[in-house]
Short mmCIF file of C-alpha atoms and ligand atoms in Angstrom, two decimals:
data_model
loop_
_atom_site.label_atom_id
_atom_site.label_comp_id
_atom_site.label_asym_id
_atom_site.label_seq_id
_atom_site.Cartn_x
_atom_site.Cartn_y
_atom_site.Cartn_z
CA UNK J 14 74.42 226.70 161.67
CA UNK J 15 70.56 225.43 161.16
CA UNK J 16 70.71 221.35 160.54
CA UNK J 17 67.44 219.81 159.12
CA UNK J 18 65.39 216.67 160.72
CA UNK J 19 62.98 214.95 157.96
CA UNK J 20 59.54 214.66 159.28
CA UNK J 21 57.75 211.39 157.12
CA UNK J 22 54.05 210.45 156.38
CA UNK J 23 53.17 207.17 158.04
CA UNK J 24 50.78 206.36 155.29
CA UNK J 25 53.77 206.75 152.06
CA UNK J 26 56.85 207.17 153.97
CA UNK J 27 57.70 210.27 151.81
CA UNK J 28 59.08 213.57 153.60
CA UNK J 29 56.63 215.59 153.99
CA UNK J 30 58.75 218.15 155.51
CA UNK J 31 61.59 219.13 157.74
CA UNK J 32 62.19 220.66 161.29
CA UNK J 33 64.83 223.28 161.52
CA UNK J 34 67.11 222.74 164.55
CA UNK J 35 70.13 225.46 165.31
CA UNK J 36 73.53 223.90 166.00
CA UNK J 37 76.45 226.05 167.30
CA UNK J 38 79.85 224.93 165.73
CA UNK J 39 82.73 224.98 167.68
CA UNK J 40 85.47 223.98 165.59
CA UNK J 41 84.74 220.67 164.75
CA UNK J 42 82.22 219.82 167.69
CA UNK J 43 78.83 220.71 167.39
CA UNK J 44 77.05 222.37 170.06
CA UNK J 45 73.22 221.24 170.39
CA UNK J 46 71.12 223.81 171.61
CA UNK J 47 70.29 222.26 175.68
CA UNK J 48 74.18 223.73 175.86
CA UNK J 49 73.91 226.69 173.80
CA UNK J 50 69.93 228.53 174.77
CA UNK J 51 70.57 229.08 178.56
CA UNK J 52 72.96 231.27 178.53
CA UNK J 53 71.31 233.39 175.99
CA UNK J 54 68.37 233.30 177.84
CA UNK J 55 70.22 234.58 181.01
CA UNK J 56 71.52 237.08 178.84
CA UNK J 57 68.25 238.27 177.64
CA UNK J 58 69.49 237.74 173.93
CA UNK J 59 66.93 234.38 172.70
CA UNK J 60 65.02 236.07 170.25
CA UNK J 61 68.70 237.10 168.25
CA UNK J 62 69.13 233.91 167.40
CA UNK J 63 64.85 233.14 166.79
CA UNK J 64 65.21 235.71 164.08
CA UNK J 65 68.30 234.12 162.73
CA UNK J 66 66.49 230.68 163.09
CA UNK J 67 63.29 232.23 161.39
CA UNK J 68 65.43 234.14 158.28
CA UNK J 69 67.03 230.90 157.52
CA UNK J 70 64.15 228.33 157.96
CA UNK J 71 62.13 230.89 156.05
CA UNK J 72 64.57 230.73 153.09
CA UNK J 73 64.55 227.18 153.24
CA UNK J 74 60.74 226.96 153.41
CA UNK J 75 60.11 228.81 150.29
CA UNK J 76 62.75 227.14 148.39
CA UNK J 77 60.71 223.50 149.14
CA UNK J 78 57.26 224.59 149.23
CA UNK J 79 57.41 224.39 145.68
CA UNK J 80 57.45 221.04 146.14
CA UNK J 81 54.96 220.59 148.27
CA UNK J 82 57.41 220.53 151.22
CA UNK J 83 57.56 222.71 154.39
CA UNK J 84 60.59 223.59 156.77
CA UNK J 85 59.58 224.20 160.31
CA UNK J 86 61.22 226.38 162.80
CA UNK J 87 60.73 226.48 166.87
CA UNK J 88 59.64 230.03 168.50
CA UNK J 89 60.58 231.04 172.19
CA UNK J 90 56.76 232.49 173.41
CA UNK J 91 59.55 235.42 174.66
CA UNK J 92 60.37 236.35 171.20
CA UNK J 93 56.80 236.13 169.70
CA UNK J 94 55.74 238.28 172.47
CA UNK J 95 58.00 241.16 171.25
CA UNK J 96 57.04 244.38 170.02
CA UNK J 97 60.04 244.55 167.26
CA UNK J 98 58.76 241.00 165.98
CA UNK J 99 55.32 240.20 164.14
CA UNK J 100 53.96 237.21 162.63
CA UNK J 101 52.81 239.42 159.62
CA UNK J 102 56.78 238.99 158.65
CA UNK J 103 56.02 235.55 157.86
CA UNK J 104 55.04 233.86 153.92
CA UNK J 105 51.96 231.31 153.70
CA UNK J 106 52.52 228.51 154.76
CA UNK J 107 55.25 228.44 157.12
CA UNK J 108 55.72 226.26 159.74
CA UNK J 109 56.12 227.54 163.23
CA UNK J 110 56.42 225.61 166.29
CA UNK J 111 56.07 226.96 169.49
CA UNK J 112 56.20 224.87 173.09
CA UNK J 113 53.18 224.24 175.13
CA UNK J 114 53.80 226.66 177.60
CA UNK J 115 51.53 229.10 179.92
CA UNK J 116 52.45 232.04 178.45
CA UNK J 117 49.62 233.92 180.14
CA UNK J 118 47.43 233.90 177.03
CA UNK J 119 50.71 237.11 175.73
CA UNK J 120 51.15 235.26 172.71
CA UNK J 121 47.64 233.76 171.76
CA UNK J 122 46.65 236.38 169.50
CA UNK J 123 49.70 236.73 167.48
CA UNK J 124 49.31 232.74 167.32
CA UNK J 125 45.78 233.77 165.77
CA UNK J 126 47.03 236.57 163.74
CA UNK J 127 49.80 234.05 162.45
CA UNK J 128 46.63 231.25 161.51
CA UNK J 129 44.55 233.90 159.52
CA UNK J 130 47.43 234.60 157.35
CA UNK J 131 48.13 230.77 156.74
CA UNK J 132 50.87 230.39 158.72
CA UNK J 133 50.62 226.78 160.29
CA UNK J 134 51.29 226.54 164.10
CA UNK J 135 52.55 223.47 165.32
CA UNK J 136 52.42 222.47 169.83
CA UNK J 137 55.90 221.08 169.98
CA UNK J 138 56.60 218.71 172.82
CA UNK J 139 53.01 218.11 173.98
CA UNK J 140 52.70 216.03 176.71
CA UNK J 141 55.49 217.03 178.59
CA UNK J 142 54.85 220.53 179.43
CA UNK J 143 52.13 222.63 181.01
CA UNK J 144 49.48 220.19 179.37
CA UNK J 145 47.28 222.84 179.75
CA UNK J 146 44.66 222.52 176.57
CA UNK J 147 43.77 226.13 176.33
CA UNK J 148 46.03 225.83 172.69
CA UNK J 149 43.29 222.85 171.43
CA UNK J 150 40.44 224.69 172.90
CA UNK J 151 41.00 228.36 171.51
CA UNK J 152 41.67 226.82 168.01
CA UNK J 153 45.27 228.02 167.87
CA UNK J 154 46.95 224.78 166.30
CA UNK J 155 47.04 222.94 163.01
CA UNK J 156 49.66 220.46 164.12
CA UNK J 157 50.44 218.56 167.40
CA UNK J 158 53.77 217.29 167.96
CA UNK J 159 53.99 213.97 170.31
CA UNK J 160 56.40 214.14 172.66
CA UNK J 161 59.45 211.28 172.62
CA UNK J 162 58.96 210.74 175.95
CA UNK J 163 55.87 209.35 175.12
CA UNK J 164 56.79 207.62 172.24
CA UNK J 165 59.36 206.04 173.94
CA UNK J 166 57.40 203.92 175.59
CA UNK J 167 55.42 202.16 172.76
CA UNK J 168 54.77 199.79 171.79
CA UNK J 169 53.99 199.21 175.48
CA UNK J 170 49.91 198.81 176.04
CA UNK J 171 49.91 201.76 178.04
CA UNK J 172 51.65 204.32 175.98
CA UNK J 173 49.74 202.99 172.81
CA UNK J 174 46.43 203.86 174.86
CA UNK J 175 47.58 207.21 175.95
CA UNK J 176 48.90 207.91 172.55
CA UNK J 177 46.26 206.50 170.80
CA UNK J 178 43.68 208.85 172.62
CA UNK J 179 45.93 211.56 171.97
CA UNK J 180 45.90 211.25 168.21
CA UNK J 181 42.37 210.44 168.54
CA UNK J 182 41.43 213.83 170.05
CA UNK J 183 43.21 216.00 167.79
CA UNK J 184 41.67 213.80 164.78
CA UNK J 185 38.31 214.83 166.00
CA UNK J 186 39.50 218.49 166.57
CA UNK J 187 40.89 218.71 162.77
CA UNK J 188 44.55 218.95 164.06
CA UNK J 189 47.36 216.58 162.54
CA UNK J 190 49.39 214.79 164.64
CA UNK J 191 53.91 214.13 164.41
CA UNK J 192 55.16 211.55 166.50
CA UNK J 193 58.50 212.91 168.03
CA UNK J 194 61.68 210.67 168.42
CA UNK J 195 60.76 207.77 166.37
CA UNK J 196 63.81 205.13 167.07
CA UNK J 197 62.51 201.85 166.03
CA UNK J 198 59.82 200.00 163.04
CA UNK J 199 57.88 198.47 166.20
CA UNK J 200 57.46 202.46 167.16
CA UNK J 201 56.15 203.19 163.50
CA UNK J 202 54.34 200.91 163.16
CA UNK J 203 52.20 201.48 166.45
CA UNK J 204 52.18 204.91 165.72
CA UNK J 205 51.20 204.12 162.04
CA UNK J 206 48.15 201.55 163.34
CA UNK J 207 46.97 204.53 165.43
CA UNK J 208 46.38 206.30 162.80
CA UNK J 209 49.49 209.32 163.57
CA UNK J 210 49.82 211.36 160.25
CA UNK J 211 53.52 211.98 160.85
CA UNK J 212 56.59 210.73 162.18
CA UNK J 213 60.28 212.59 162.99
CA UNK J 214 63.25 210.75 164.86
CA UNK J 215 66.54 208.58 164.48
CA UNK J 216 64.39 205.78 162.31
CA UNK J 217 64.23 208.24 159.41
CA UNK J 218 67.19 211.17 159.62
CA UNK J 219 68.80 212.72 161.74
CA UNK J 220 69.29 216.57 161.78
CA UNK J 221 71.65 217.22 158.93
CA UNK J 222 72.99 220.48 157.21
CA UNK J 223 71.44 218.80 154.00
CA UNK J 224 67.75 219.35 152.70
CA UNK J 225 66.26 216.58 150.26
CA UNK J 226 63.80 218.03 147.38
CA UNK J 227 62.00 215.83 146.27
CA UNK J 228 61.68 216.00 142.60
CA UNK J 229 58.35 217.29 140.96
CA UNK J 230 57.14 215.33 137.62
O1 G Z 24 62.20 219.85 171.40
P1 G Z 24 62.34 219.38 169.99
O2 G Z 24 61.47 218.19 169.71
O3 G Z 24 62.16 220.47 168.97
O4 G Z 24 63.84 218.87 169.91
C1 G Z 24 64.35 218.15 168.87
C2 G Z 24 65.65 217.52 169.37
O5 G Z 24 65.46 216.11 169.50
C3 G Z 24 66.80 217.73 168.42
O6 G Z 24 67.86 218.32 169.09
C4 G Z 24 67.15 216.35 167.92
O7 G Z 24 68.54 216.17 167.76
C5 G Z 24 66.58 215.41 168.95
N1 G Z 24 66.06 214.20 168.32
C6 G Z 24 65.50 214.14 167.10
N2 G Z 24 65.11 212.87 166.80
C7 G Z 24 65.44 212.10 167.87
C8 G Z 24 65.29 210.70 168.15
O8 G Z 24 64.79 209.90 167.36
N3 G Z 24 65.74 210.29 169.37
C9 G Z 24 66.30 211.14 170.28
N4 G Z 24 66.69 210.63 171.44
N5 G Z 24 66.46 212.46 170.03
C10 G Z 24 66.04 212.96 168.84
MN1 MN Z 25 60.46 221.39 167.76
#
């Protein structure tokens, strides 16, 4: 099943959108997807459940964008790579995210293909992966998402500089900026001083199987 995280502005605190995050239920238990991905990797079957992922979050994107709202979904490079898939399958305006990972520059111009048709890309995790910044340099991103590893560590002095600089760069670059795995206020509010456009995490939802519309006057 496909559970929703809220992702807030720091500025109004309103949702500004959500990510879509696939849960396997097992009975009663649910399965979170560290547990579930491997062995469908192994098994060569990831980009089954992408599409899945995609159909759903898609439904669920077009359904809030008429509020002004987007749903996200995350993108294995493996599946955006394949020949039976295209970003032209995608409506303006969705969300995609898709890991910073050397993908051997396979996937870059589908990501570019994906941005001329107003599809928004977002670098999930960054900072934790193959920090290469080939993705900031080419132009390939509208969004960057902060890692929680990172902004774990605020409001410690060295994490705010880090993160600070971070957010700072992809100001200057015209990309917006989601803090991941926001816990705590003294995390928002850092973030918030830094200037961050968005936050996702514990302080503000977690995943659920419920979306919020916000209600248009
Ligand atoms: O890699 P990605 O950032 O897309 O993964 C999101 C995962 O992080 C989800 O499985 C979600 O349950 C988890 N998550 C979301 N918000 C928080 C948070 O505030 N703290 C922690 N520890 N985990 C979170
Ligand atoms: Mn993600």
């Amino acid at each position: 099943m496909l559970h929703y995280q809220p992702i807030v502005s720091l500025e109004t605190g309103e949702i500004q959108g959500y990510e879509a995050l696939a849960r396997w239920q097992d009975g009663t238990r649910l399965i979170p997807p560290s547990a579930f991905l491997p062995p469908l990797r192994k098994g060569r079957s990831e980009h089954l459940l992408c599409y899945w992922v995609i159909q759903k979050a898609v439904e669920a994107h077009c359904i809030l964008s008429e509020s002004g709202q987007w749903v996200s979904f995350n993108v294995a490079p493996s599946t955006i790579a394949r020949d039976d898939w295209s970003v032209k399958r995608l409506p303006v305006g969705a969300h995609m995210e898709v890991l910073e990972q050397d993908d051997g520059g396979q996937i870059q111009s589908q990501l570019q293909e994906a941005r001329r048709r107003g599809v928004k890309i977002a670098l999930d995790d960054f900072g934790t992966g193959f920090c290469s910044y080939d993705r900031l340099l080419t132009n390939e991103v509208d969004l960057v998402k902060i890692d929680r590893s990172l902004v774990k560590s605020l409001p410690g002095q060295r994490a705010t500089v880090v993160v600070k600089t971070l957010v700072g760069l992809c100001r200057s670059l015209g990309i917006e900026t989601i803090a991941e795995g926001v816990e705590n206020v003294d995390q928002a509010n850092t973030l918030k001083e830094i200037g961050c456009d968005m936050a996702q995490g514990y302080l503000y939802g977690r995943p659920g199987p419920q979306l919020r519309l916000r209600s248009i006057d």
